[in-house]
PDB file of C-alpha atoms in Angstrom:
ATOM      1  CA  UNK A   1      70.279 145.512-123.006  1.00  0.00           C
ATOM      2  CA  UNK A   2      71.137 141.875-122.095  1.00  0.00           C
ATOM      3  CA  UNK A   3      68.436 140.343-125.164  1.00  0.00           C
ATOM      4  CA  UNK A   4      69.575 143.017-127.700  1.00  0.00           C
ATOM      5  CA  UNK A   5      73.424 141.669-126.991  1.00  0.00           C
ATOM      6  CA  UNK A   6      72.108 138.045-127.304  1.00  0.00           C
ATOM      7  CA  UNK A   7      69.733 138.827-129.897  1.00  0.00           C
ATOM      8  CA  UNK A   8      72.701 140.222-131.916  1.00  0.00           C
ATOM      9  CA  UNK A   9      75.608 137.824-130.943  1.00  0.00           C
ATOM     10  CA  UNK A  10      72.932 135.035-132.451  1.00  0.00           C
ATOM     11  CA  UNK A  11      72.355 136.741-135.415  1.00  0.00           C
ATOM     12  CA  UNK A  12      76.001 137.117-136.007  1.00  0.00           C
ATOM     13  CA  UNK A  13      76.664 133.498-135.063  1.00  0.00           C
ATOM     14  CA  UNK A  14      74.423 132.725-137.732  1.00  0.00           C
ATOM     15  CA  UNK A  15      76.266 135.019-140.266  1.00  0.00           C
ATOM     16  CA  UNK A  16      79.684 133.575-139.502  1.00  0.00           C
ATOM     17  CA  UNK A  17      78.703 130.688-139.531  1.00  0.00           C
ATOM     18  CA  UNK A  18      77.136 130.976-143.058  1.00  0.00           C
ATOM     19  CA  UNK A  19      80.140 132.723-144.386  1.00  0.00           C
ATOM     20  CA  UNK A  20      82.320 129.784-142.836  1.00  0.00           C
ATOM     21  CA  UNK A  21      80.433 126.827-144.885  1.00  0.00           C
ATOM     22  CA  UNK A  22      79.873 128.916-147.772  1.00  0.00           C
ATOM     23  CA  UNK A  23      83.851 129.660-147.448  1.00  0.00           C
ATOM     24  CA  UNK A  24      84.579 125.942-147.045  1.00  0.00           C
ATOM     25  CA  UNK A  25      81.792 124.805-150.163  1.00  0.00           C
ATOM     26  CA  UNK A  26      83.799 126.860-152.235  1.00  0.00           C
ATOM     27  CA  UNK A  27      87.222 125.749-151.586  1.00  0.00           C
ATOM     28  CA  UNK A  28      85.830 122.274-151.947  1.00  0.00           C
ATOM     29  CA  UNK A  29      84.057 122.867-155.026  1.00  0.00           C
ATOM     30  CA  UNK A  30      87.661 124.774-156.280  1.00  0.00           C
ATOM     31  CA  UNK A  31      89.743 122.533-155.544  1.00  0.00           C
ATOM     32  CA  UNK A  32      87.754 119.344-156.849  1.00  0.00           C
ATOM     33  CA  UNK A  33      86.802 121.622-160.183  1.00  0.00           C
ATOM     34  CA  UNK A  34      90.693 122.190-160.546  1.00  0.00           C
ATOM     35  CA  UNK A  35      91.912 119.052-159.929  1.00  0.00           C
ATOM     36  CA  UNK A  36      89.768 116.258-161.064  1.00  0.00           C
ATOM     37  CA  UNK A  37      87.839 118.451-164.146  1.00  0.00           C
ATOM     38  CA  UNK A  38      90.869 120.941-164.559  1.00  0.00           C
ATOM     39  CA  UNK A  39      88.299 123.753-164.704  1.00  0.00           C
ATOM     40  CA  UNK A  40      88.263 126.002-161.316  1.00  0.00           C
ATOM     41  CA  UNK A  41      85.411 127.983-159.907  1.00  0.00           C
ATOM     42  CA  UNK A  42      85.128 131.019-162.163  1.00  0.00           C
ATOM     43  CA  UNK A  43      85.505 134.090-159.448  1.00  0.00           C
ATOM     44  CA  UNK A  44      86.331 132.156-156.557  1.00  0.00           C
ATOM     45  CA  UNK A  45      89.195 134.576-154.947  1.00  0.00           C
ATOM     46  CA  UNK A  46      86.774 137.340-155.228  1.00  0.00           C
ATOM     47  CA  UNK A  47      83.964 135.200-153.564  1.00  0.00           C
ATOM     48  CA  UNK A  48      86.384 134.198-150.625  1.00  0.00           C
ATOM     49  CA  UNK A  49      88.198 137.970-150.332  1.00  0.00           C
ATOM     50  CA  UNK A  50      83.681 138.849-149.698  1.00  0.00           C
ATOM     51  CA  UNK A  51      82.951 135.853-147.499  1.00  0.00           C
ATOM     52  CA  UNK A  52      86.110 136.784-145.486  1.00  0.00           C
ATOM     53  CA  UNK A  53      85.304 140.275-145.100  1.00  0.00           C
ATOM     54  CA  UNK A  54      81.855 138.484-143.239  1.00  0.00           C
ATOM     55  CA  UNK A  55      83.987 136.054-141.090  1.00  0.00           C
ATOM     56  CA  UNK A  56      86.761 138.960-140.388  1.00  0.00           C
ATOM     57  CA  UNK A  57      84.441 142.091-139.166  1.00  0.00           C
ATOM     58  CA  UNK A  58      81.723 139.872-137.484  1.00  0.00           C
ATOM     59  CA  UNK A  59      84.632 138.360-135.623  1.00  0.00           C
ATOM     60  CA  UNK A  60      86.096 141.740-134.616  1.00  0.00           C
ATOM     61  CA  UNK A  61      82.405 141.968-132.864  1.00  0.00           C
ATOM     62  CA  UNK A  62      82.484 138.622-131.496  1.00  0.00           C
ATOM     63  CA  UNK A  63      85.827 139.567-130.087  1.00  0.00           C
ATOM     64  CA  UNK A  64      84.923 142.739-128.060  1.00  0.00           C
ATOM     65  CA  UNK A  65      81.780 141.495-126.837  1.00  0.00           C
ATOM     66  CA  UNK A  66      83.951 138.266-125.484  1.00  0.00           C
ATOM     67  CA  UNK A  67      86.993 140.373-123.985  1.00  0.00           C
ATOM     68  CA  UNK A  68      89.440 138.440-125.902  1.00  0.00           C
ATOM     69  CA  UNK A  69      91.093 141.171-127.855  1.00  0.00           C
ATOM     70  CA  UNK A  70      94.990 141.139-126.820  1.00  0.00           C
ATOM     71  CA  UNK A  71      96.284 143.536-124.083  1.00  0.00           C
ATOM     72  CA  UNK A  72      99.474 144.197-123.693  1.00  0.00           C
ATOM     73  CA  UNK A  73     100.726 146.433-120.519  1.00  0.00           C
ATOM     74  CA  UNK A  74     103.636 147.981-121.569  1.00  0.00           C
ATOM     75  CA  UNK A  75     104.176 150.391-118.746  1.00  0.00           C
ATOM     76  CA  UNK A  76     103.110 149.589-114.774  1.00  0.00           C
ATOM     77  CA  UNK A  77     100.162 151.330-113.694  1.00  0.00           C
ATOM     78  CA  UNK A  78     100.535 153.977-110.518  1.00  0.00           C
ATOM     79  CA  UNK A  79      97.757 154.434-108.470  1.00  0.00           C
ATOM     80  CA  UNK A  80      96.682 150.952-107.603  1.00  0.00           C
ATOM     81  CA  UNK A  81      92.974 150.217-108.387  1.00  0.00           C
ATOM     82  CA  UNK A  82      91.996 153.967-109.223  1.00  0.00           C
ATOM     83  CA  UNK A  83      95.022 153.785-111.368  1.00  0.00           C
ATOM     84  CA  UNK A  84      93.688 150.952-113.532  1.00  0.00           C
ATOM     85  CA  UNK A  85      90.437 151.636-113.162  1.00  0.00           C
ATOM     86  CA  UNK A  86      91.076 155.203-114.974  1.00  0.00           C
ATOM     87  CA  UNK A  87      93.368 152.815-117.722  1.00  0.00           C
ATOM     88  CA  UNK A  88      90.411 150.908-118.077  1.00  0.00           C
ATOM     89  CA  UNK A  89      88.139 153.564-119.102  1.00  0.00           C
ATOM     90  CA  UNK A  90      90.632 154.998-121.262  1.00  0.00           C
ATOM     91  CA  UNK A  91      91.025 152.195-123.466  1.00  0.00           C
ATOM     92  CA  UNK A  92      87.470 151.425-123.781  1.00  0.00           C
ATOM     93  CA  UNK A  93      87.301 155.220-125.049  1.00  0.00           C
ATOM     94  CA  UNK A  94      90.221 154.750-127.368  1.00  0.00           C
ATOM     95  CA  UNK A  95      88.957 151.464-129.215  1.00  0.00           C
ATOM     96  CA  UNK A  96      85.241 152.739-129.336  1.00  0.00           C
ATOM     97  CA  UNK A  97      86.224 155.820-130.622  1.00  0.00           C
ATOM     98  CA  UNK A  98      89.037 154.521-133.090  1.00  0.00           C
ATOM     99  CA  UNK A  99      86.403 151.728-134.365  1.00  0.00           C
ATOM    100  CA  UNK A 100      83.572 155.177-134.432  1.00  0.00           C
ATOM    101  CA  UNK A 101      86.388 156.871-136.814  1.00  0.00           C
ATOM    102  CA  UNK A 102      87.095 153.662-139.053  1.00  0.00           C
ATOM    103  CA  UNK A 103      83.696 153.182-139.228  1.00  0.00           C
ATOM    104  CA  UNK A 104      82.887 156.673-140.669  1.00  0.00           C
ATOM    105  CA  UNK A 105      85.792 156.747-143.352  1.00  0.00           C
ATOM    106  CA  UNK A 106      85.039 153.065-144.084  1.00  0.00           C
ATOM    107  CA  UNK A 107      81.027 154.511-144.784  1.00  0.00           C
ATOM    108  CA  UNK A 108      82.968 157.441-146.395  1.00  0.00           C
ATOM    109  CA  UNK A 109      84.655 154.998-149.132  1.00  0.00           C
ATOM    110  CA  UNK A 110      81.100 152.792-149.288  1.00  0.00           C
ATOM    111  CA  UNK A 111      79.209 155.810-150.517  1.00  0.00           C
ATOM    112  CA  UNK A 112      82.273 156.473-153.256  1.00  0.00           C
ATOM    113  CA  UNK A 113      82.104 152.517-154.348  1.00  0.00           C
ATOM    114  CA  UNK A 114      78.521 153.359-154.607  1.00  0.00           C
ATOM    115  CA  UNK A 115      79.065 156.517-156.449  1.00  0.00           C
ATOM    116  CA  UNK A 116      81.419 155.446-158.706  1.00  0.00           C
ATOM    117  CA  UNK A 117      79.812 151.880-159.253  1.00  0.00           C
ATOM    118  CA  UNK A 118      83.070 149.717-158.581  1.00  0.00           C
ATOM    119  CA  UNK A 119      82.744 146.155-159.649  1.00  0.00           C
ATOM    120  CA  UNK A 120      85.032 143.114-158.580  1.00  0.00           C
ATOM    121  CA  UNK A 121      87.073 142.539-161.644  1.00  0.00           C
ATOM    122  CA  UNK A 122      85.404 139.179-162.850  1.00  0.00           C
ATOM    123  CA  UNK A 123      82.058 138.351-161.822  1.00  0.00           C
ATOM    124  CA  UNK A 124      81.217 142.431-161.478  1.00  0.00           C
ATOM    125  CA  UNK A 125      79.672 142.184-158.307  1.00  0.00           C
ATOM    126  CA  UNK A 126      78.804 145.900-156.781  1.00  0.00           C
ATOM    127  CA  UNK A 127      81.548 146.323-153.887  1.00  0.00           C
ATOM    128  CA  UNK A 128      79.237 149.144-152.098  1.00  0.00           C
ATOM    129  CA  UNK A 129      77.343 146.633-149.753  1.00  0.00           C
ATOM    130  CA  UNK A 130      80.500 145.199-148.739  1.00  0.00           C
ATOM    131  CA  UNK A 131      81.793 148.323-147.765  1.00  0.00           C
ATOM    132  CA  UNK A 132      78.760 149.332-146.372  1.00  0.00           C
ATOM    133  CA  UNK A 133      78.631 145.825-144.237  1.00  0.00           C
ATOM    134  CA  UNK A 134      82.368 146.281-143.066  1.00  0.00           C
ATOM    135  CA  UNK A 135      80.977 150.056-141.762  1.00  0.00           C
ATOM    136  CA  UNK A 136      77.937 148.704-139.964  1.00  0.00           C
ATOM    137  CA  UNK A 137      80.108 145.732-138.182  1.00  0.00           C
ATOM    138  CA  UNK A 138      82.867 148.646-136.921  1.00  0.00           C
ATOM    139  CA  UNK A 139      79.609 150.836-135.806  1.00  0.00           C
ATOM    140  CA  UNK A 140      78.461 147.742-133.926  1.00  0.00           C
ATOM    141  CA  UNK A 141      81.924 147.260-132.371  1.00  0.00           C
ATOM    142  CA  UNK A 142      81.603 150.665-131.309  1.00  0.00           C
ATOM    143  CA  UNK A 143      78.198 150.240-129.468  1.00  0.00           C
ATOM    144  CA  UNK A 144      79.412 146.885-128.143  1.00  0.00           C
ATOM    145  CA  UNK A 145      82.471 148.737-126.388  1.00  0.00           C
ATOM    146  CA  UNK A 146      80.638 151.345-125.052  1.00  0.00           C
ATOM    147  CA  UNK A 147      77.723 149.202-123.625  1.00  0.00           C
ATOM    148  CA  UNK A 148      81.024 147.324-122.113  1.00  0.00           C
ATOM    149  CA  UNK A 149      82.168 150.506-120.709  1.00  0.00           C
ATOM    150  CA  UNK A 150      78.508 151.284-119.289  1.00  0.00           C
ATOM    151  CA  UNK A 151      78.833 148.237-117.685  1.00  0.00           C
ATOM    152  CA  UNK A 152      82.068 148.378-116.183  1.00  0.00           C
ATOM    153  CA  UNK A 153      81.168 151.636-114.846  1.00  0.00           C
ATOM    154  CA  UNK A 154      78.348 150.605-112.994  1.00  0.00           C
ATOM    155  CA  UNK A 155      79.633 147.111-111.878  1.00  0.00           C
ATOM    156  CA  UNK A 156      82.003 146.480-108.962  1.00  0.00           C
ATOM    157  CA  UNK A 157      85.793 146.810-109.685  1.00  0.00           C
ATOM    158  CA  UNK A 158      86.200 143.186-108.431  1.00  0.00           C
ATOM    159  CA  UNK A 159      87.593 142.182-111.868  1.00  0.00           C
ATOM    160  CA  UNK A 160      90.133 145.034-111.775  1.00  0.00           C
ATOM    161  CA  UNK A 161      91.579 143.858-108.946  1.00  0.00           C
ATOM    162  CA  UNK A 162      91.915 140.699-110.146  1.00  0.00           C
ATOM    163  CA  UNK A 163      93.638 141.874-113.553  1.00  0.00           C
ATOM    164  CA  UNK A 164      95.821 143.896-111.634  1.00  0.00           C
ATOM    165  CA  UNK A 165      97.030 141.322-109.433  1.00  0.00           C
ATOM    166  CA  UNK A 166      97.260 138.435-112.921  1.00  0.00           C
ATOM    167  CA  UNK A 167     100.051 141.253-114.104  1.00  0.00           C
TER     168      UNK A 167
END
């Protein structure tokens, strides 16, 4: 499970990380276009809003499989470390299955764009894939927080403990 995790936070890495300098080529080639040649890049917010929908749902990945998503306790937990333990599980089964949900009504909409053949506005490029992408990265989430769940199940509550006592 370990290599398929690495296998896949590497080819994301490499995604991102495309999406970033293509992101940052563009800008540059924008802003020297507009302001040196006064001609801009013809399409360029539609070819950022589709480059940022690779940095944005790759990095909602990147974010569960690092544990740095926000947490907020807004109530104290009773039962100690059953308590949070049981909290624990819970909110991996609430993202996994909120990200499972977006990801089929996000697939939902992809097969409509697809259907119905939208087009960005000015260049006309087919919207479907990146629907379709932004469904496939929340499916992914949704592995990557159960396979996080799997593994906090069957690994020590050491880290509980340790959360509990950080609050």
């Amino acid at each position: 499970m370990n290599s398929i995790l690495s296998l896949l936070r590497a080819g994301l890495r490499r995604l991102t990380e495309l999406c970033m300098v293509s992101l940052a080529l563009l800008t540059l080639a924008d802003v020297l276009g507009r302001y040196i040649f006064n001609v801009s890049v013809m399409g360029a917010v539609e070819l950022t809003e589709i480059l940022m929908v690779g940095v944005i749902f790759c990095g909602i990945v990147f974010a569960t499989m690092a544990r740095e998503h926000i947490v907020v306790d807004l109530v104290p937990i009773p039962g100690g470390e059953k308590g949070a333990r049981v909290v624990h599980v819970a909110s991996h089964l609430l993202a996994a299955g909120i990200s499972a949900l977006l990801s089929m009504v996000s697939w939902t909409q992809a097969e409509s764009a697809a259907e119905y053949l939208d087009q960005t506005t000015l260049l006309g490029l087919p919207l479907a894939p990146v629907v379709y992408f932004m469904s496939i990265m929340l499916f992914v989430n949704t592995i990557v927080e159960l396979a996080q769940l799997r593994r906090d199940l069957n690994a020590d509550t050491a880290h509980l403990d340790q959360e509990a006592q950080n609050d």
